[in-house]
């Protein structure tokens, strides 16, 4: 029976000795995976900052392009439009129809 105890102790010692490198290898894989995920997060944050800046620029462009002065100059210069004289304005009133 003492031989069996010695064999079991040896088996347990071998398993314990082999599990330490296995755990270290597993830790290395996890660390690599974590580093890859961190890089992805940094890349996404950088992309988000770029998109926010691009969005700000587009909003500024929209406000410039839709400005009343710009629209008025295009209407006058490119389309040949002008402000209507008061005698050219016709007022149309619609009366509600009784149901």
GROMACS .gro file of N, CA and C in nm:
model
  297
    1UNK      N    1   0.082  -0.119   0.000
    1UNK     CA    2   0.000   0.000   0.000
    1UNK      C    3   0.087   0.126   0.000
    2UNK      N    4   0.201   0.118   0.058
    2UNK     CA    5   0.290   0.234   0.061
    2UNK      C    6   0.343   0.264  -0.079
    3UNK      N    7   0.357   0.160  -0.164
    3UNK     CA    8   0.399   0.182  -0.302
    3UNK      C    9   0.293   0.263  -0.378
    4UNK      N   10   0.169   0.235  -0.354
    4UNK     CA   11   0.059   0.307  -0.421
    4UNK      C   12   0.060   0.453  -0.377
    5UNK      N   13   0.084   0.479  -0.249
    5UNK     CA   14   0.089   0.617  -0.199
    5UNK      C   15   0.204   0.693  -0.263
    6UNK      N   16   0.317   0.627  -0.277
    6UNK     CA   17   0.433   0.691  -0.338
    6UNK      C   18   0.405   0.721  -0.486
    7UNK      N   19   0.341   0.626  -0.555
    7UNK     CA   20   0.308   0.645  -0.696
    7UNK      C   21   0.208   0.759  -0.712
    8UNK      N   22   0.106   0.764  -0.625
    8UNK     CA   23   0.006   0.871  -0.631
    8UNK      C   24   0.070   1.007  -0.603
    9UNK      N   25   0.161   1.012  -0.505
    9UNK     CA   26   0.230   1.138  -0.475
    9UNK      C   27   0.313   1.183  -0.595
   10UNK      N   28   0.380   1.089  -0.660
   10UNK     CA   29   0.461   1.121  -0.777
   10UNK      C   30   0.373   1.172  -0.893
   11UNK      N   31   0.259   1.106  -0.914
   11UNK     CA   32   0.166   1.148  -1.019
   11UNK      C   33   0.114   1.289  -0.989
   12UNK      N   34   0.077   1.311  -0.865
   12UNK     CA   35   0.027   1.443  -0.826
   12UNK      C   36   0.136   1.550  -0.845
   13UNK      N   37   0.258   1.518  -0.807
   13UNK     CA   38   0.369   1.612  -0.823
   13UNK      C   39   0.394   1.641  -0.971
   14UNK      N   40   0.384   1.541  -1.056
   14UNK     CA   41   0.402   1.561  -1.201
   14UNK      C   42   0.290   1.649  -1.258
   15UNK      N   43   0.168   1.622  -1.216
   15UNK     CA   44   0.054   1.703  -1.263
   15UNK      C   45   0.070   1.848  -1.218
   16UNK      N   46   0.110   1.868  -1.094
   16UNK     CA   47   0.131   2.004  -1.043
   16UNK      C   48   0.245   2.072  -1.118
   17UNK      N   49   0.350   2.000  -1.145
   17UNK     CA   50   0.464   2.058  -1.216
   17UNK      C   51   0.428   2.094  -1.361
   18UNK      N   52   0.344   2.013  -1.424
   18UNK     CA   53   0.303   2.041  -1.561
   18UNK      C   54   0.196   2.151  -1.569
   19UNK      N   55   0.119   2.167  -1.464
   19UNK     CA   56   0.013   2.268  -1.468
   19UNK      C   57   0.069   2.410  -1.460
   20UNK      N   58   0.183   2.429  -1.397
   20UNK     CA   59   0.241   2.564  -1.385
   20UNK      C   60   0.278   2.619  -1.522
   21UNK      N   61   0.352   2.547  -1.606
   21UNK     CA   62   0.379   2.602  -1.741
   21UNK      C   63   0.251   2.621  -1.824
   22UNK      N   64   0.156   2.529  -1.804
   22UNK     CA   65   0.030   2.542  -1.877
   22UNK      C   66  -0.041   2.672  -1.839
   23UNK      N   67  -0.044   2.703  -1.711
   23UNK     CA   68  -0.107   2.827  -1.667
   23UNK      C   69  -0.031   2.949  -1.717
   24UNK      N   70   0.101   2.941  -1.721
   24UNK     CA   71   0.180   3.053  -1.773
   24UNK      C   72   0.153   3.075  -1.922
   25UNK      N   73   0.142   2.967  -1.997
   25UNK     CA   74   0.111   2.978  -2.140
   25UNK      C   75  -0.028   3.038  -2.159
   26UNK      N   76  -0.124   2.992  -2.080
   26UNK     CA   77  -0.260   3.045  -2.086
   26UNK      C   78  -0.260   3.194  -2.053
   27UNK      N   79  -0.182   3.235  -1.952
   27UNK     CA   80  -0.172   3.376  -1.914
   27UNK      C   81  -0.113   3.458  -2.029
   28UNK      N   82  -0.015   3.404  -2.098
   28UNK     CA   83   0.045   3.474  -2.211
   28UNK      C   84  -0.057   3.495  -2.323
   29UNK      N   85  -0.137   3.393  -2.353
   29UNK     CA   86  -0.240   3.407  -2.455
   29UNK      C   87  -0.343   3.513  -2.415
   30UNK      N   88  -0.383   3.512  -2.289
   30UNK     CA   89  -0.480   3.610  -2.240
   30UNK      C   90  -0.421   3.752  -2.247
   31UNK      N   91  -0.294   3.766  -2.212
   31UNK     CA   92  -0.230   3.898  -2.217
   31UNK      C   93  -0.225   3.948  -2.361
   32UNK      N   94  -0.195   3.860  -2.455
   32UNK     CA   95  -0.191   3.898  -2.597
   32UNK      C   96  -0.330   3.940  -2.645
   33UNK      N   97  -0.430   3.865  -2.605
   33UNK     CA   98  -0.567   3.897  -2.644
   33UNK      C   99  -0.608   4.034  -2.586
   34UNK      N  100  -0.571   4.059  -2.463
   34UNK     CA  101  -0.601   4.187  -2.398
   34UNK      C  102  -0.532   4.302  -2.471
   35UNK      N  103  -0.406   4.282  -2.510
   35UNK     CA  104  -0.332   4.386  -2.582
   35UNK      C  105  -0.397   4.414  -2.717
   36UNK      N  106  -0.441   4.310  -2.786
   36UNK     CA  107  -0.510   4.329  -2.914
   36UNK      C  108  -0.639   4.407  -2.896
   37UNK      N  109  -0.715   4.375  -2.792
   37UNK     CA  110  -0.840   4.446  -2.765
   37UNK      C  111  -0.814   4.593  -2.729
   38UNK      N  112  -0.707   4.618  -2.655
   38UNK     CA  113  -0.672   4.756  -2.622
   38UNK      C  114  -0.640   4.835  -2.748
   39UNK      N  115  -0.568   4.773  -2.840
   39UNK     CA  116  -0.534   4.840  -2.966
   39UNK      C  117  -0.661   4.870  -3.046
   40UNK      N  118  -0.752   4.776  -3.050
   40UNK     CA  119  -0.878   4.799  -3.120
   40UNK      C  120  -0.956   4.915  -3.059
   41UNK      N  121  -0.958   4.922  -2.927
   41UNK     CA  122  -1.028   5.031  -2.858
   41UNK      C  123  -0.963   5.165  -2.893
   42UNK      N  124  -0.831   5.171  -2.890
   42UNK     CA  125  -0.761   5.296  -2.925
   42UNK      C  126  -0.790   5.336  -3.070
   43UNK      N  127  -0.790   5.239  -3.160
   43UNK     CA  128  -0.820   5.268  -3.300
   43UNK      C  129  -0.963   5.321  -3.316
   44UNK      N  130  -1.057   5.259  -3.246
   44UNK     CA  131  -1.196   5.303  -3.254
   44UNK      C  132  -1.214   5.441  -3.194
   45UNK      N  133  -1.145   5.469  -3.084
   45UNK     CA  134  -1.154   5.603  -3.024
   45UNK      C  135  -1.097   5.708  -3.119
   46UNK      N  136  -0.986   5.676  -3.184
   46UNK     CA  137  -0.926   5.768  -3.281
   46UNK      C  138  -1.022   5.792  -3.397
   47UNK      N  139  -1.084   5.685  -3.447
   47UNK     CA  140  -1.180   5.697  -3.556
   47UNK      C  141  -1.300   5.781  -3.512
   48UNK      N  142  -1.344   5.762  -3.389
   48UNK     CA  143  -1.457   5.839  -3.338
   48UNK      C  144  -1.422   5.989  -3.332
   49UNK      N  145  -1.302   6.021  -3.287
   49UNK     CA  146  -1.259   6.161  -3.283
   49UNK      C  147  -1.255   6.221  -3.423
   50UNK      N  148  -1.206   6.145  -3.520
   50UNK     CA  149  -1.203   6.193  -3.658
   50UNK      C  150  -1.344   6.219  -3.710
   51UNK      N  151  -1.437   6.127  -3.680
   51UNK     CA  152  -1.574   6.143  -3.727
   51UNK      C  153  -1.643   6.262  -3.660
   52UNK      N  154  -1.614   6.284  -3.533
   52UNK     CA  155  -1.672   6.399  -3.463
   52UNK      C  156  -1.622   6.528  -3.526
   53UNK      N  157  -1.492   6.535  -3.554
   53UNK     CA  158  -1.436   6.655  -3.617
   53UNK      C  159  -1.494   6.676  -3.757
   54UNK      N  160  -1.508   6.568  -3.832
   54UNK     CA  161  -1.567   6.577  -3.965
   54UNK      C  162  -1.712   6.623  -3.956
   55UNK      N  163  -1.784   6.573  -3.858
   55UNK     CA  164  -1.924   6.613  -3.838
   55UNK      C  165  -1.933   6.761  -3.804
   56UNK      N  166  -1.842   6.811  -3.718
   56UNK     CA  167  -1.842   6.953  -3.685
   56UNK      C  168  -1.818   7.038  -3.809
   57UNK      N  169  -1.724   6.993  -3.894
   57UNK     CA  170  -1.694   7.066  -4.017
   57UNK      C  171  -1.816   7.067  -4.109
   58UNK      N  172  -1.883   6.955  -4.121
   58UNK     CA  173  -2.001   6.948  -4.208
   58UNK      C  174  -2.114   7.037  -4.155
   59UNK      N  175  -2.132   7.040  -4.024
   59UNK     CA  176  -2.235   7.127  -3.966
   59UNK      C  177  -2.203   7.273  -3.995
   60UNK      N  178  -2.075   7.309  -3.983
   60UNK     CA  179  -2.034   7.446  -4.014
   60UNK      C  180  -2.060   7.477  -4.161
   61UNK      N  181  -2.025   7.383  -4.249
   61UNK     CA  182  -2.048   7.403  -4.392
   61UNK      C  183  -2.197   7.420  -4.422
   62UNK      N  184  -2.280   7.342  -4.357
   62UNK     CA  185  -2.425   7.353  -4.378
   62UNK      C  186  -2.475   7.491  -4.337
   63UNK      N  187  -2.428   7.538  -4.219
   63UNK     CA  188  -2.475   7.669  -4.174
   63UNK      C  189  -2.427   7.780  -4.266
   64UNK      N  190  -2.306   7.767  -4.322
   64UNK     CA  191  -2.256   7.868  -4.416
   64UNK      C  192  -2.336   7.863  -4.545
   65UNK      N  193  -2.357   7.743  -4.598
   65UNK     CA  194  -2.426   7.729  -4.726
   65UNK      C  195  -2.574   7.766  -4.719
   66UNK      N  196  -2.635   7.752  -4.603
   66UNK     CA  197  -2.778   7.784  -4.592
   66UNK      C  198  -2.802   7.923  -4.537
   67UNK      N  199  -2.698   8.004  -4.530
   67UNK     CA  200  -2.712   8.141  -4.480
   67UNK      C  201  -2.797   8.226  -4.573
   68UNK      N  202  -2.873   8.318  -4.516
   68UNK     CA  203  -2.965   8.402  -4.593
   68UNK      C  204  -2.889   8.490  -4.693
   69UNK      N  205  -2.773   8.543  -4.654
   69UNK     CA  206  -2.695   8.628  -4.745
   69UNK      C  207  -2.651   8.550  -4.868
   70UNK      N  208  -2.605   8.428  -4.848
   70UNK     CA  209  -2.558   8.347  -4.960
   70UNK      C  210  -2.674   8.314  -5.054
   71UNK      N  211  -2.787   8.276  -4.997
   71UNK     CA  212  -2.904   8.241  -5.079
   71UNK      C  213  -2.951   8.364  -5.157
   72UNK      N  214  -2.950   8.480  -5.091
   72UNK     CA  215  -2.992   8.603  -5.159
   72UNK      C  216  -2.899   8.637  -5.276
   73UNK      N  217  -2.768   8.622  -5.255
   73UNK     CA  218  -2.674   8.655  -5.364
   73UNK      C  219  -2.688   8.556  -5.480
   74UNK      N  220  -2.713   8.430  -5.453
   74UNK     CA  221  -2.734   8.333  -5.561
   74UNK      C  222  -2.862   8.366  -5.636
   75UNK      N  223  -2.968   8.402  -5.561
   75UNK     CA  224  -3.094   8.436  -5.626
   75UNK      C  225  -3.077   8.557  -5.718
   76UNK      N  226  -3.004   8.658  -5.672
   76UNK     CA  227  -2.985   8.779  -5.753
   76UNK      C  228  -2.889   8.756  -5.868
   77UNK      N  229  -2.769   8.705  -5.835
   77UNK     CA  230  -2.661   8.698  -5.934
   77UNK      C  231  -2.676   8.583  -6.033
   78UNK      N  232  -2.708   8.465  -5.984
   78UNK     CA  233  -2.711   8.348  -6.073
   78UNK      C  234  -2.848   8.323  -6.134
   79UNK      N  235  -2.954   8.355  -6.059
   79UNK     CA  236  -3.089   8.324  -6.108
   79UNK      C  237  -3.161   8.448  -6.161
   80UNK      N  238  -3.101   8.567  -6.143
   80UNK     CA  239  -3.163   8.689  -6.194
   80UNK      C  240  -3.290   8.727  -6.120
   81UNK      N  241  -3.302   8.687  -5.998
   81UNK     CA  242  -3.423   8.719  -5.921
   81UNK      C  243  -3.405   8.854  -5.854
   82UNK      N  244  -3.517   8.910  -5.811
   82UNK     CA  245  -3.515   9.036  -5.737
   82UNK      C  246  -3.630   9.036  -5.637
   83UNK      N  247  -3.626   9.132  -5.546
   83UNK     CA  248  -3.737   9.145  -5.452
   83UNK      C  249  -3.859   9.198  -5.527
   84UNK      N  250  -3.973   9.148  -5.492
   84UNK     CA  251  -4.097   9.192  -5.557
   84UNK      C  252  -4.136   9.330  -5.504
   85UNK      N  253  -4.187   9.413  -5.595
   85UNK     CA  254  -4.240   9.544  -5.555
   85UNK      C  255  -4.375   9.521  -5.488
   86UNK      N  256  -4.416   9.616  -5.408
   86UNK     CA  257  -4.541   9.598  -5.333
   86UNK      C  258  -4.661   9.590  -5.426
   87UNK      N  259  -4.657   9.657  -5.542
   87UNK     CA  260  -4.770   9.649  -5.634
   87UNK      C  261  -4.772   9.517  -5.712
   88UNK      N  262  -4.664   9.437  -5.703
   88UNK     CA  263  -4.659   9.307  -5.771
   88UNK      C  264  -4.708   9.193  -5.682
   89UNK      N  265  -4.733   9.224  -5.557
   89UNK     CA  266  -4.773   9.120  -5.462
   89UNK      C  267  -4.925   9.108  -5.465
   90UNK      N  268  -4.971   8.987  -5.484
   90UNK     CA  269  -5.115   8.959  -5.485
   90UNK      C  270  -5.145   8.872  -5.364
   91UNK      N  271  -5.241   8.913  -5.287
   91UNK     CA  272  -5.278   8.839  -5.168
   91UNK      C  273  -5.399   8.753  -5.199
   92UNK      N  274  -5.389   8.626  -5.170
   92UNK     CA  275  -5.499   8.533  -5.194
   92UNK      C  276  -5.545   8.480  -5.061
   93UNK      N  277  -5.675   8.490  -5.037
   93UNK     CA  278  -5.731   8.439  -4.911
   93UNK      C  279  -5.820   8.321  -4.943
   94UNK      N  280  -5.812   8.221  -4.863
   94UNK     CA  281  -5.896   8.103  -4.879
   94UNK      C  282  -5.995   8.101  -4.764
   95UNK      N  283  -6.119   8.087  -4.796
   95UNK     CA  284  -6.223   8.079  -4.692
   95UNK      C  285  -6.251   7.932  -4.666
   96UNK      N  286  -6.277   7.904  -4.540
   96UNK     CA  287  -6.307   7.764  -4.507
   96UNK      C  288  -6.443   7.727  -4.564
   97UNK      N  289  -6.448   7.610  -4.615
   97UNK     CA  290  -6.571   7.559  -4.672
   97UNK      C  291  -6.652   7.494  -4.559
   98UNK      N  292  -6.779   7.531  -4.550
   98UNK     CA  293  -6.866   7.468  -4.447
   98UNK      C  294  -6.890   7.324  -4.483
   99UNK      N  295  -6.882   7.240  -4.382
   99UNK     CA  296  -6.902   7.096  -4.408
   99UNK      C  297  -7.039   7.054  -4.377
   0.00000   0.00000   0.00000
